Tab-separated table of C-alpha atoms and ligand atoms in Angstrom:
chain	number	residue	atom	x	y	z
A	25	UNK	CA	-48.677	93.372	183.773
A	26	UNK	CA	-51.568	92.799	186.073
A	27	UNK	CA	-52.635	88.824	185.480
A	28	UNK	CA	-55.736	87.554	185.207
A	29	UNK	CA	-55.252	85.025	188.128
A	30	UNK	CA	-52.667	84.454	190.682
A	31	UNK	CA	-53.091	81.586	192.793
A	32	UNK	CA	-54.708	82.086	196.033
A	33	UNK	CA	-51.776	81.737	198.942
A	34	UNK	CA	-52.013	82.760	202.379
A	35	UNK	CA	-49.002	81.900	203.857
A	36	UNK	CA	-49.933	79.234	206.037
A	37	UNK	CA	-49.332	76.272	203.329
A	38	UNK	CA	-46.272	76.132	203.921
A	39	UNK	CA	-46.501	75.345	207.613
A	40	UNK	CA	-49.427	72.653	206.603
A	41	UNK	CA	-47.674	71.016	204.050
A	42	UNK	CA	-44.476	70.611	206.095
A	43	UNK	CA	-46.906	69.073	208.793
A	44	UNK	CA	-47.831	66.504	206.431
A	45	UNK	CA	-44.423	65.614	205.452
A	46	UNK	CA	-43.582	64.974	208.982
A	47	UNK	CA	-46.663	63.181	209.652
A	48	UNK	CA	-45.058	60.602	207.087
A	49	UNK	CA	-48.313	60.745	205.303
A	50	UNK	CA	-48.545	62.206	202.227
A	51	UNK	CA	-50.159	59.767	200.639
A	52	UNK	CA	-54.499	60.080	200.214
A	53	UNK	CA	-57.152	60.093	202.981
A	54	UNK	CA	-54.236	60.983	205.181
A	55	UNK	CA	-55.295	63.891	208.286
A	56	UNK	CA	-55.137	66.961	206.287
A	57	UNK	CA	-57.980	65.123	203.490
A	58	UNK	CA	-59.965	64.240	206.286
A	59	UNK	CA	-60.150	67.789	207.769
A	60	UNK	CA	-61.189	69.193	204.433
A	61	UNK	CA	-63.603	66.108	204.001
A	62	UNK	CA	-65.646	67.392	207.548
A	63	UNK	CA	-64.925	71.605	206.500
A	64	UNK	CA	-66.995	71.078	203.615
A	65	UNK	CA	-69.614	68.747	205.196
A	66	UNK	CA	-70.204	71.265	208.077
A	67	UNK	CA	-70.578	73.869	205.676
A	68	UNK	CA	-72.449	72.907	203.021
A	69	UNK	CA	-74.780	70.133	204.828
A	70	UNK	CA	-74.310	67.382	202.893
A	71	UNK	CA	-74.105	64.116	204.120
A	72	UNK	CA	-70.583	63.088	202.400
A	73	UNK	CA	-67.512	65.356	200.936
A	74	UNK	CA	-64.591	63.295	199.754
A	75	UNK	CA	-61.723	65.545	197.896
A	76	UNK	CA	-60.995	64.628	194.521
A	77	UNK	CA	-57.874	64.733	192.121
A	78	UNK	CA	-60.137	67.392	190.361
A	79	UNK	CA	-63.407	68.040	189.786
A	80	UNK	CA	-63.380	67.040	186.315
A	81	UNK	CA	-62.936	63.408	188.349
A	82	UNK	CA	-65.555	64.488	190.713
A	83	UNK	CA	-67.908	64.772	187.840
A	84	UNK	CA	-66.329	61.459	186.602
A	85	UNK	CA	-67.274	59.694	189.937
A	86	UNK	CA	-70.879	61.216	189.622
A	87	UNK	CA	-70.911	59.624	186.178
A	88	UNK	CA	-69.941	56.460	187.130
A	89	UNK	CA	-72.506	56.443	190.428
A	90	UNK	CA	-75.094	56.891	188.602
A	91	UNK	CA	-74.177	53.882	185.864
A	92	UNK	CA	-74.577	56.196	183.276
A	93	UNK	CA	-74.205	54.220	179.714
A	94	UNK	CA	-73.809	54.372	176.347
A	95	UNK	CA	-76.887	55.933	174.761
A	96	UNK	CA	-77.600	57.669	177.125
A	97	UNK	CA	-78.878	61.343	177.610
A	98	UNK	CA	-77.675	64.000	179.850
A	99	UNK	CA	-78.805	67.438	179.496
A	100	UNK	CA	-76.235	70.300	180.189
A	101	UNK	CA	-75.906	74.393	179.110
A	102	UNK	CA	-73.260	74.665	176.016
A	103	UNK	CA	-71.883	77.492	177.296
A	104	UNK	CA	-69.203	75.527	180.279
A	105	UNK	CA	-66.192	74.147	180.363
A	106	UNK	CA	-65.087	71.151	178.524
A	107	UNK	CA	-65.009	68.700	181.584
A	108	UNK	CA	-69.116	69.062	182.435
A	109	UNK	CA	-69.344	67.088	179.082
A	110	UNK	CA	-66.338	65.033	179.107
A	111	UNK	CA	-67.559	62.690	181.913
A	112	UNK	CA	-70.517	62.140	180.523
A	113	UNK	CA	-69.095	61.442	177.091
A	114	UNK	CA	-66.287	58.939	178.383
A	115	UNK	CA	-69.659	56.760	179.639
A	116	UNK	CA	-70.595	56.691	176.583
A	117	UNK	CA	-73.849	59.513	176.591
A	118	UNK	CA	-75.165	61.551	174.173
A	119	UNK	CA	-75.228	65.337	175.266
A	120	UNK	CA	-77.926	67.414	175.016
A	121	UNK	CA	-77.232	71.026	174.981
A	122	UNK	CA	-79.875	73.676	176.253
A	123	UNK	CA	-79.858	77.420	175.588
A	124	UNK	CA	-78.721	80.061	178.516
A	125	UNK	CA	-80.583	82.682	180.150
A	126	UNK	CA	-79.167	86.008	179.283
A	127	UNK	CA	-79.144	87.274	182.982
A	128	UNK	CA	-76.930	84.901	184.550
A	129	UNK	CA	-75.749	82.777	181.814
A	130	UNK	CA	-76.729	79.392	183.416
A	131	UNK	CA	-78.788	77.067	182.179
A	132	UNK	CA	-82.310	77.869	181.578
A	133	UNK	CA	-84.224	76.345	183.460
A	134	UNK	CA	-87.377	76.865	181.352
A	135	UNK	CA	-86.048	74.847	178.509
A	136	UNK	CA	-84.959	71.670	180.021
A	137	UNK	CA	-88.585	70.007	180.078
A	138	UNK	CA	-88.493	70.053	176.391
A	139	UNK	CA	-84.760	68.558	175.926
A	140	UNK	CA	-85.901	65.492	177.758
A	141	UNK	CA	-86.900	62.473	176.077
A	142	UNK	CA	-87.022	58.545	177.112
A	143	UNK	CA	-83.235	58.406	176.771
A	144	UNK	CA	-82.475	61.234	179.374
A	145	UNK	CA	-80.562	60.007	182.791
A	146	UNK	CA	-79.464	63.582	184.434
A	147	UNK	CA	-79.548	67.347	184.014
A	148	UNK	CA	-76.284	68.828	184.747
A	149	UNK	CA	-76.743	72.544	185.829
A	150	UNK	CA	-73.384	74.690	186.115
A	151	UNK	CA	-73.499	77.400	188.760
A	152	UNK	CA	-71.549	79.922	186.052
A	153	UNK	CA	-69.140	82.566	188.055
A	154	UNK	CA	-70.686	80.903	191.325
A	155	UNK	CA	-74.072	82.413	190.661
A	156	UNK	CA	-76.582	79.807	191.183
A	157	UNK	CA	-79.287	78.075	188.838
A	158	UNK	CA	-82.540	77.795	189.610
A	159	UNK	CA	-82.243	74.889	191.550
A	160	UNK	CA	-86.202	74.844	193.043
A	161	UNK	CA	-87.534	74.203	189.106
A	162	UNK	CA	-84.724	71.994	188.058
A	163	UNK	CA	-84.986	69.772	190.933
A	164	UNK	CA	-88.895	69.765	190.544
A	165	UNK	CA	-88.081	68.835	186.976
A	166	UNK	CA	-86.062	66.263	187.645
A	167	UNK	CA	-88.385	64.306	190.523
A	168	UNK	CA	-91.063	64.485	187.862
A	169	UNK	CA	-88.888	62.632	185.480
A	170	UNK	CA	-86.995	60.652	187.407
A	171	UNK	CA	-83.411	62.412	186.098
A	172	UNK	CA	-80.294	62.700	188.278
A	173	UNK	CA	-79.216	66.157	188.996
A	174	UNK	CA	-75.118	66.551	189.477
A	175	UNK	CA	-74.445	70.117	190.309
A	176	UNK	CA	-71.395	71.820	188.664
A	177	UNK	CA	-70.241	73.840	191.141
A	178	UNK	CA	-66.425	74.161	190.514
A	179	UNK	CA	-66.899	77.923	190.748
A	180	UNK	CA	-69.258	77.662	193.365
A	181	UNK	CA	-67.663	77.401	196.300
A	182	UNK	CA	-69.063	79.108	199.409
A	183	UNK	CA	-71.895	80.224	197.461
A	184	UNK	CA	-75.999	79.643	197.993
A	185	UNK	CA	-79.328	79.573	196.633
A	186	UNK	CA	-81.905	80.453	199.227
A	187	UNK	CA	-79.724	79.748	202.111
A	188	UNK	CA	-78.858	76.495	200.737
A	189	UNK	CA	-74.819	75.801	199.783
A	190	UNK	CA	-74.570	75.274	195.680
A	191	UNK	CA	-73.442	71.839	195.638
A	192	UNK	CA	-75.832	70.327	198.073
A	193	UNK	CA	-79.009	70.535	196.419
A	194	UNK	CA	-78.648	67.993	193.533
A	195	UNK	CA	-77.750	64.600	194.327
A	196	UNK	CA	-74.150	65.089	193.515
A	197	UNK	CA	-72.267	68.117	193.559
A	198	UNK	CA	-68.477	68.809	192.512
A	199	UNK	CA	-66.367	71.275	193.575
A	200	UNK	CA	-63.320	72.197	191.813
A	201	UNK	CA	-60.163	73.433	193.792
A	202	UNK	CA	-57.766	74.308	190.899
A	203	UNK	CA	-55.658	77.038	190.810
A	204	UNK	CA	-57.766	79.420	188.914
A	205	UNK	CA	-60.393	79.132	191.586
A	206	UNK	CA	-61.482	80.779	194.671
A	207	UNK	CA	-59.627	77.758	196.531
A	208	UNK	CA	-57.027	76.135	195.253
A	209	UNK	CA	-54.566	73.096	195.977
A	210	UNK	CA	-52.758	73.047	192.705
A	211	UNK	CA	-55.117	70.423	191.264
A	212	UNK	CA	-58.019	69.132	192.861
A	213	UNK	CA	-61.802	68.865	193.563
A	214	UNK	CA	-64.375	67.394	195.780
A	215	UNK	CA	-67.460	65.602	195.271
A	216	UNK	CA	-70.557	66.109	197.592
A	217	UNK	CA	-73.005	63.084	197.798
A	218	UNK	CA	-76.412	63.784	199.174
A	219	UNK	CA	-77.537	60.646	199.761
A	220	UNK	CA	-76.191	58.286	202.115
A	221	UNK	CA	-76.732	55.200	200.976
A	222	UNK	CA	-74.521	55.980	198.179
A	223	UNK	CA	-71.283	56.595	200.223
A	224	UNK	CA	-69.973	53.154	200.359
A	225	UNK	CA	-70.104	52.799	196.552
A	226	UNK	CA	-68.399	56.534	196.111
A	227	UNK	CA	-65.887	55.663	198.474
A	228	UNK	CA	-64.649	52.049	196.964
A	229	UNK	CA	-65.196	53.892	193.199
A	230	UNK	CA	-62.702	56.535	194.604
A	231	UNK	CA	-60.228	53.831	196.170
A	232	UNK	CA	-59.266	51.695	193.201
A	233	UNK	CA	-62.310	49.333	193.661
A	234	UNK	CA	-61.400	48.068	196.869
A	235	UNK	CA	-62.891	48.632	200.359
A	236	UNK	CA	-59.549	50.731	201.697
A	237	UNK	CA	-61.941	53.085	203.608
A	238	UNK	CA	-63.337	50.726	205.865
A	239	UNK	CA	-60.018	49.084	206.622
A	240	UNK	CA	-58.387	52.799	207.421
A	241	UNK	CA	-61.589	53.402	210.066
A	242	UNK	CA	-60.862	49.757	211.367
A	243	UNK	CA	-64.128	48.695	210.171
A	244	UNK	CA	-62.302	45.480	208.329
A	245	UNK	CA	-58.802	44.100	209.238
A	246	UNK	CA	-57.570	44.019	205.411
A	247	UNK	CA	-58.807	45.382	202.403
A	248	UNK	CA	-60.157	43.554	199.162
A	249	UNK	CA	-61.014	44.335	195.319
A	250	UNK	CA	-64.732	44.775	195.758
A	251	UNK	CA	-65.968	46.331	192.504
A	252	UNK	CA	-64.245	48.276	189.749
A	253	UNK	CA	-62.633	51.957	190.561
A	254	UNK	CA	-60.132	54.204	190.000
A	255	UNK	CA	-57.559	56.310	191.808
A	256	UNK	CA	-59.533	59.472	192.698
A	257	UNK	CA	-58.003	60.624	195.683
A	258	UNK	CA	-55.282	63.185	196.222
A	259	UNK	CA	-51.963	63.064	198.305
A	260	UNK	CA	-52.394	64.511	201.674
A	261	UNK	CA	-49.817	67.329	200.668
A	262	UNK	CA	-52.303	69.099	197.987
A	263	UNK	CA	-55.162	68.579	200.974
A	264	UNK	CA	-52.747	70.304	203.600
A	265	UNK	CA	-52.439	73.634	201.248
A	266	UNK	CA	-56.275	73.408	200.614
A	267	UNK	CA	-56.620	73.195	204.356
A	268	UNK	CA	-54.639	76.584	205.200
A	269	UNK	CA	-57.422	78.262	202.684
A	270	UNK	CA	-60.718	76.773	203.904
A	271	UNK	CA	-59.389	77.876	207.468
A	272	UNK	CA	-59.782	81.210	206.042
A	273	UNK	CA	-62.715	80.915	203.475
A	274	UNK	CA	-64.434	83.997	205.297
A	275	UNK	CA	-61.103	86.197	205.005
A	276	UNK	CA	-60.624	84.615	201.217
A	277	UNK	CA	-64.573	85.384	200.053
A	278	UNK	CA	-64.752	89.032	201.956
A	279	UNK	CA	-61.777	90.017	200.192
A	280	UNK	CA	-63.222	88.693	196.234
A	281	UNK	CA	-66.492	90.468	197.417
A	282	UNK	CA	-64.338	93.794	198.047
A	283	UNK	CA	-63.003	93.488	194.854
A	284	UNK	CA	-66.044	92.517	193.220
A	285	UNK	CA	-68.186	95.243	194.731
A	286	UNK	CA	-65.523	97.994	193.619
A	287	UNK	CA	-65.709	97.175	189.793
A	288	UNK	CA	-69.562	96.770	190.198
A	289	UNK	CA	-69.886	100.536	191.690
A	290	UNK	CA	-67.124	101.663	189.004
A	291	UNK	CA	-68.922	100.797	185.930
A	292	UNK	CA	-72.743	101.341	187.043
A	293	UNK	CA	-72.384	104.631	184.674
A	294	UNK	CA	-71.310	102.686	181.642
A	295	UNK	CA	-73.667	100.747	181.908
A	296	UNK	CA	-76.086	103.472	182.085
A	297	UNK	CA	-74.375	104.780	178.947
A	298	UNK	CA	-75.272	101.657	177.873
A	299	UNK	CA	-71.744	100.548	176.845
A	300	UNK	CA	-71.538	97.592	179.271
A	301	UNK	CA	-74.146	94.955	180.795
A	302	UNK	CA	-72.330	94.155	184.047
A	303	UNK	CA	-73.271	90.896	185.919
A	304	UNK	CA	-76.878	90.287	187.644
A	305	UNK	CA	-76.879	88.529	190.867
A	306	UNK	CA	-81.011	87.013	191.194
A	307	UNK	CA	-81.917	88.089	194.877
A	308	UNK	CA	-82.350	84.471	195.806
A	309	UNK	CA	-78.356	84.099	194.837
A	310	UNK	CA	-75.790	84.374	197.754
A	311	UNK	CA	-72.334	84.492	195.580
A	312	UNK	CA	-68.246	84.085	195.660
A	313	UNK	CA	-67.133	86.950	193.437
A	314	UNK	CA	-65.352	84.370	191.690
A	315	UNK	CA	-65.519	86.074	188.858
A	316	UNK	CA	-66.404	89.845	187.692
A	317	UNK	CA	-67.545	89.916	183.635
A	318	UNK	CA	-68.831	92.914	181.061
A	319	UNK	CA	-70.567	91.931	178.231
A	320	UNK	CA	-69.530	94.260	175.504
A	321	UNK	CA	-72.253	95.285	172.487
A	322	UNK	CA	-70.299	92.855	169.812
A	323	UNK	CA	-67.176	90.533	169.049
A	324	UNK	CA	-65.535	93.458	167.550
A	325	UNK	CA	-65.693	95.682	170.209
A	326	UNK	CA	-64.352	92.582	172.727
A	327	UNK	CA	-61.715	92.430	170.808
A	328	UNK	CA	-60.471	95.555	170.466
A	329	UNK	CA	-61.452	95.790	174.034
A	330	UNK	CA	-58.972	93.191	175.203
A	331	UNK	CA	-56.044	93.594	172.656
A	332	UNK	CA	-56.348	97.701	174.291
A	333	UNK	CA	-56.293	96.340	178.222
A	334	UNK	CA	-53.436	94.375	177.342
A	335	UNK	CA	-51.184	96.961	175.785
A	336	UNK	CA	-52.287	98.670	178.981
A	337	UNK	CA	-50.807	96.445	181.273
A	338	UNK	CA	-53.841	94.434	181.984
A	339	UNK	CA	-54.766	90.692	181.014
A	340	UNK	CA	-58.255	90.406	180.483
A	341	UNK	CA	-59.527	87.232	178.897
A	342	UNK	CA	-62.562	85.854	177.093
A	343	UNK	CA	-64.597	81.931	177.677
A	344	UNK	CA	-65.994	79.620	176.981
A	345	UNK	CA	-65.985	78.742	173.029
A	346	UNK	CA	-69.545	77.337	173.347
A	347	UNK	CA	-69.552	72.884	173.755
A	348	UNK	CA	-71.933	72.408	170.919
A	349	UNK	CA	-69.915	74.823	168.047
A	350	UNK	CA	-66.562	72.818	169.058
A	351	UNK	CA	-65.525	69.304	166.798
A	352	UNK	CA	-66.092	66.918	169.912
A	353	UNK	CA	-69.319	68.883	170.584
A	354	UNK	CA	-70.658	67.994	167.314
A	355	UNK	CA	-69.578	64.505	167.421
A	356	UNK	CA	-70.675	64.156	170.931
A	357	UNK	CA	-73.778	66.085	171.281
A	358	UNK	CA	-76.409	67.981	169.985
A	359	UNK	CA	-77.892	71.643	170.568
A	360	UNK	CA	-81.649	71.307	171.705
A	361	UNK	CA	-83.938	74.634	170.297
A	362	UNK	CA	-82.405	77.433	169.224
A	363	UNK	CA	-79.018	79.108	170.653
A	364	UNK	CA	-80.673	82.388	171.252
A	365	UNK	CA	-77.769	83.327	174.075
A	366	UNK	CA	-75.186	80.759	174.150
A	367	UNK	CA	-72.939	82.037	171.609
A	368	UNK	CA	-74.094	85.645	171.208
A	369	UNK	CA	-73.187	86.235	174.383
A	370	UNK	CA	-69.885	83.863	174.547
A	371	UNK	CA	-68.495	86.121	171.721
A	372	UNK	CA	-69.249	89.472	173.915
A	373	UNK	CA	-67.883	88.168	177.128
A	374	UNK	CA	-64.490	89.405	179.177
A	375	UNK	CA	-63.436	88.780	182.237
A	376	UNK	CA	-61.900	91.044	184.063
A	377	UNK	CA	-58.474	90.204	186.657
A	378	UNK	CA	-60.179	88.750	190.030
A	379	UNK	CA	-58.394	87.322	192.795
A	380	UNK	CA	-57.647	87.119	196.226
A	381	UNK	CA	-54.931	89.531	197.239
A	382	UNK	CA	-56.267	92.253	194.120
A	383	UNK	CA	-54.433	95.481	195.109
A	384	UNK	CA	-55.931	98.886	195.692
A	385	UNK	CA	-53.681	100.245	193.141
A	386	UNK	CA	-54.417	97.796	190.386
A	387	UNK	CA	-57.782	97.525	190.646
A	388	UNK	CA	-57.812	101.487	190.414
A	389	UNK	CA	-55.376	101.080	187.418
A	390	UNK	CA	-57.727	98.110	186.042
A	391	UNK	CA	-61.048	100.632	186.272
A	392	UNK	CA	-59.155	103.706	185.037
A	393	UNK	CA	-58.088	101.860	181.755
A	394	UNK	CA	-61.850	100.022	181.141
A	395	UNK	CA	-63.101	103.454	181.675
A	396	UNK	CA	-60.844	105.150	179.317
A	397	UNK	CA	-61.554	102.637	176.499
A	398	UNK	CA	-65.109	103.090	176.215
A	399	UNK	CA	-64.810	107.454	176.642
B	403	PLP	C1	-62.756	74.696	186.489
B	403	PLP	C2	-63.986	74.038	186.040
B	403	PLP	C3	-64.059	72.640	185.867
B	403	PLP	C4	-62.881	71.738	185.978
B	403	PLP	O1	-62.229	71.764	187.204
B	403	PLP	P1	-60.878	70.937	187.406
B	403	PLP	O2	-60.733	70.906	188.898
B	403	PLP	O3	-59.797	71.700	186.729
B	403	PLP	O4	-61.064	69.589	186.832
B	403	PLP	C5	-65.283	72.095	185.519
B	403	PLP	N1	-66.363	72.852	185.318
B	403	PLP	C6	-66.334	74.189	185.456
B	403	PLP	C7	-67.573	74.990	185.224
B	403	PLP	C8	-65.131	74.825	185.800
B	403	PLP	O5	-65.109	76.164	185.912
């Protein structure tokens, strides 16, 4: 059986995360944190990185920075996963679901100016299968209003939108590095803060409430409760595995792309056939091949579609059951104009197995049995 995932692993961890034990600092913010801290800065331009326990606590902190409170509105696409919402919702706000462009199934961007009303705090755009949104008009949107814009961007690693890293546009930006993603340290995320002025509140937020940072740069000689927090930090061994990957993030992304590019070329004539849409990658869009997607012509023929792969030896899989249609999506939020995309095209989505590592021979295999479904 060919998986849909397997966890990215060079190798190298091992090495790393023995390092850290012998450091006798496995605890957070120890060496290995900081060096992923400063890899993500110097690649993505932002003025902070700090790795999270996830990036469903990434988007947590970003809730939090921006004081977001009950009654509260925060504008988001349905089609994500449950966690975009989630830290909005434990704060207390309403959600306020838009409709998806069919290209790229983001947000879109065209219908956000009408979701926003006096309540409104932030727009939360999610970069879907690393692809960005169209960050120039949501951003534009959001200075006119005044709104807060925290990126998504757990799938958006290494990606860009006109030259710019996706995660360093919006004020906030979180990166997840779970183990279904193109970097991966078990559990864990990052948050990017643009602004710099709102370090020193991420960092005390992130360290229980208390002003631990400073004291570990020597800035303080002991450390106080300062405001209230949380524990979002991770232990130096989950940072030391991450580290062996972002070392090679060029060797990681070439090899998705490979992959990527080799299902794209293999179904360009089903497409033409029109049995398939395959995915659409805007010009302006620099992506991660995290993930390679059909969109079949109904439910019916996903199903069959998947339910034939796997008694083929191949796990394909469908997402996401659209926020707004689920029981906490009706309780929490509320779909804004009409779901045009959303949850046609949720119900004619599969993914396809993509991962670092992908072999010759099972992508081959993978192609051969897609191809021989829709003959
Ligand atoms: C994976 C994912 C998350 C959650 O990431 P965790 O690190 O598991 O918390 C949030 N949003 C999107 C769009 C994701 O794909």
């Amino acid at each position: 059986m060919i998986n849909f995932n397997r966890p990215p692993f060079l190798g190298t961890e091992f090495d790393y995360i023995r390092q850290a034990v012998e450091n006798q600092k496995i605890c957070g913010d120890g060496p290995f944190t900081k060096q992923c801290n400063e890899w993500i800065e110097d690649k993505t331009g932002t003025a902070k990185a700090l790795l999270t326990t996830s990036c469903t606590h990434a988007l947590e902190m970003a809730a939090l920075l921006l004081d977001i409170k009950p009654g509260d509105e925060v504008i988001m696409p349905s089609f994500t996963f449950v966690s975009t919402a989630d830290a909005f919702v434990l704060r207390g706000a309403k959600i306020v679901f838009v409709d998806i462009r069919p290209d790229t199934m983001n947000i879109n961007e065209k219908l956000i100016e009408d979701a926003i009303t006096d309540k409104t705090k932030a727009i939360v755009p999610v970069h879907y299968a690393g692809v960005g949104c169209e960050m120039d008009t949501i951003m534009d949107i959001a200075r006119r209003h005044n709104l807060a814009v925290v990126e998504d961007a757990a799938q958006g690693v290494m990606s860009e939108y006109k030259g710019r890293a996706l995660g360093s546009i919006g004020d906030y930006g979180c990166y997840s590095f779970h183990e279904t993603k193109n970097y991966s340290m078990g559990e864990g995320g990052a948050i990017l803060i643009k602004d710099e002025s709102k370090i020193p509140d991420a960092e005390i937020l992130r360290e229980k409430g208390t002003n631990r940072s400073r004291f570990l740069r020597g800035q303080i000689d002991k450390y106080t409760w300062v405001n209230y927090g949380s524990s979002y930090l991770p232990s130096d061994m989950n940072a030391a595995y991450l580290w062996a990957q972002l070392q090679e993030a060029d060797k990681i992304n070439n090899d998705r792309l490979a992959s990527w590019q080799k299902y794209h070329d293999a179904f360009e004539l089903l497409e033409k056939k029109g049995a398939v849409r395959r995915p659409i990658i805007p010009d302006e869009c620099k992506h991660n091949a995290h993930m390679y997607y059909l969109i079949t012509e109904s439910l019916d023929t996903r199903t069959k579609f998947i339910s034939y792969l796997k008694e083929n030896g191949v796990m394909a899989v469908f997402h996401y059951v659209p926020l707004h249609s689920a029981e906490a999506g009706q309780k929490f939020g509320r779909f804004h104009g009409e779901d045009k995309y959303t949850t046609n095209l949720s119900e004619r989505l599969v993914r396809l197995p993509m991962f670092y590592g992908l072999e010759e021979k099972e992508s081959d295999l993978i192609i051969e049995k897609v191809c021989e479904f829709f003959k």
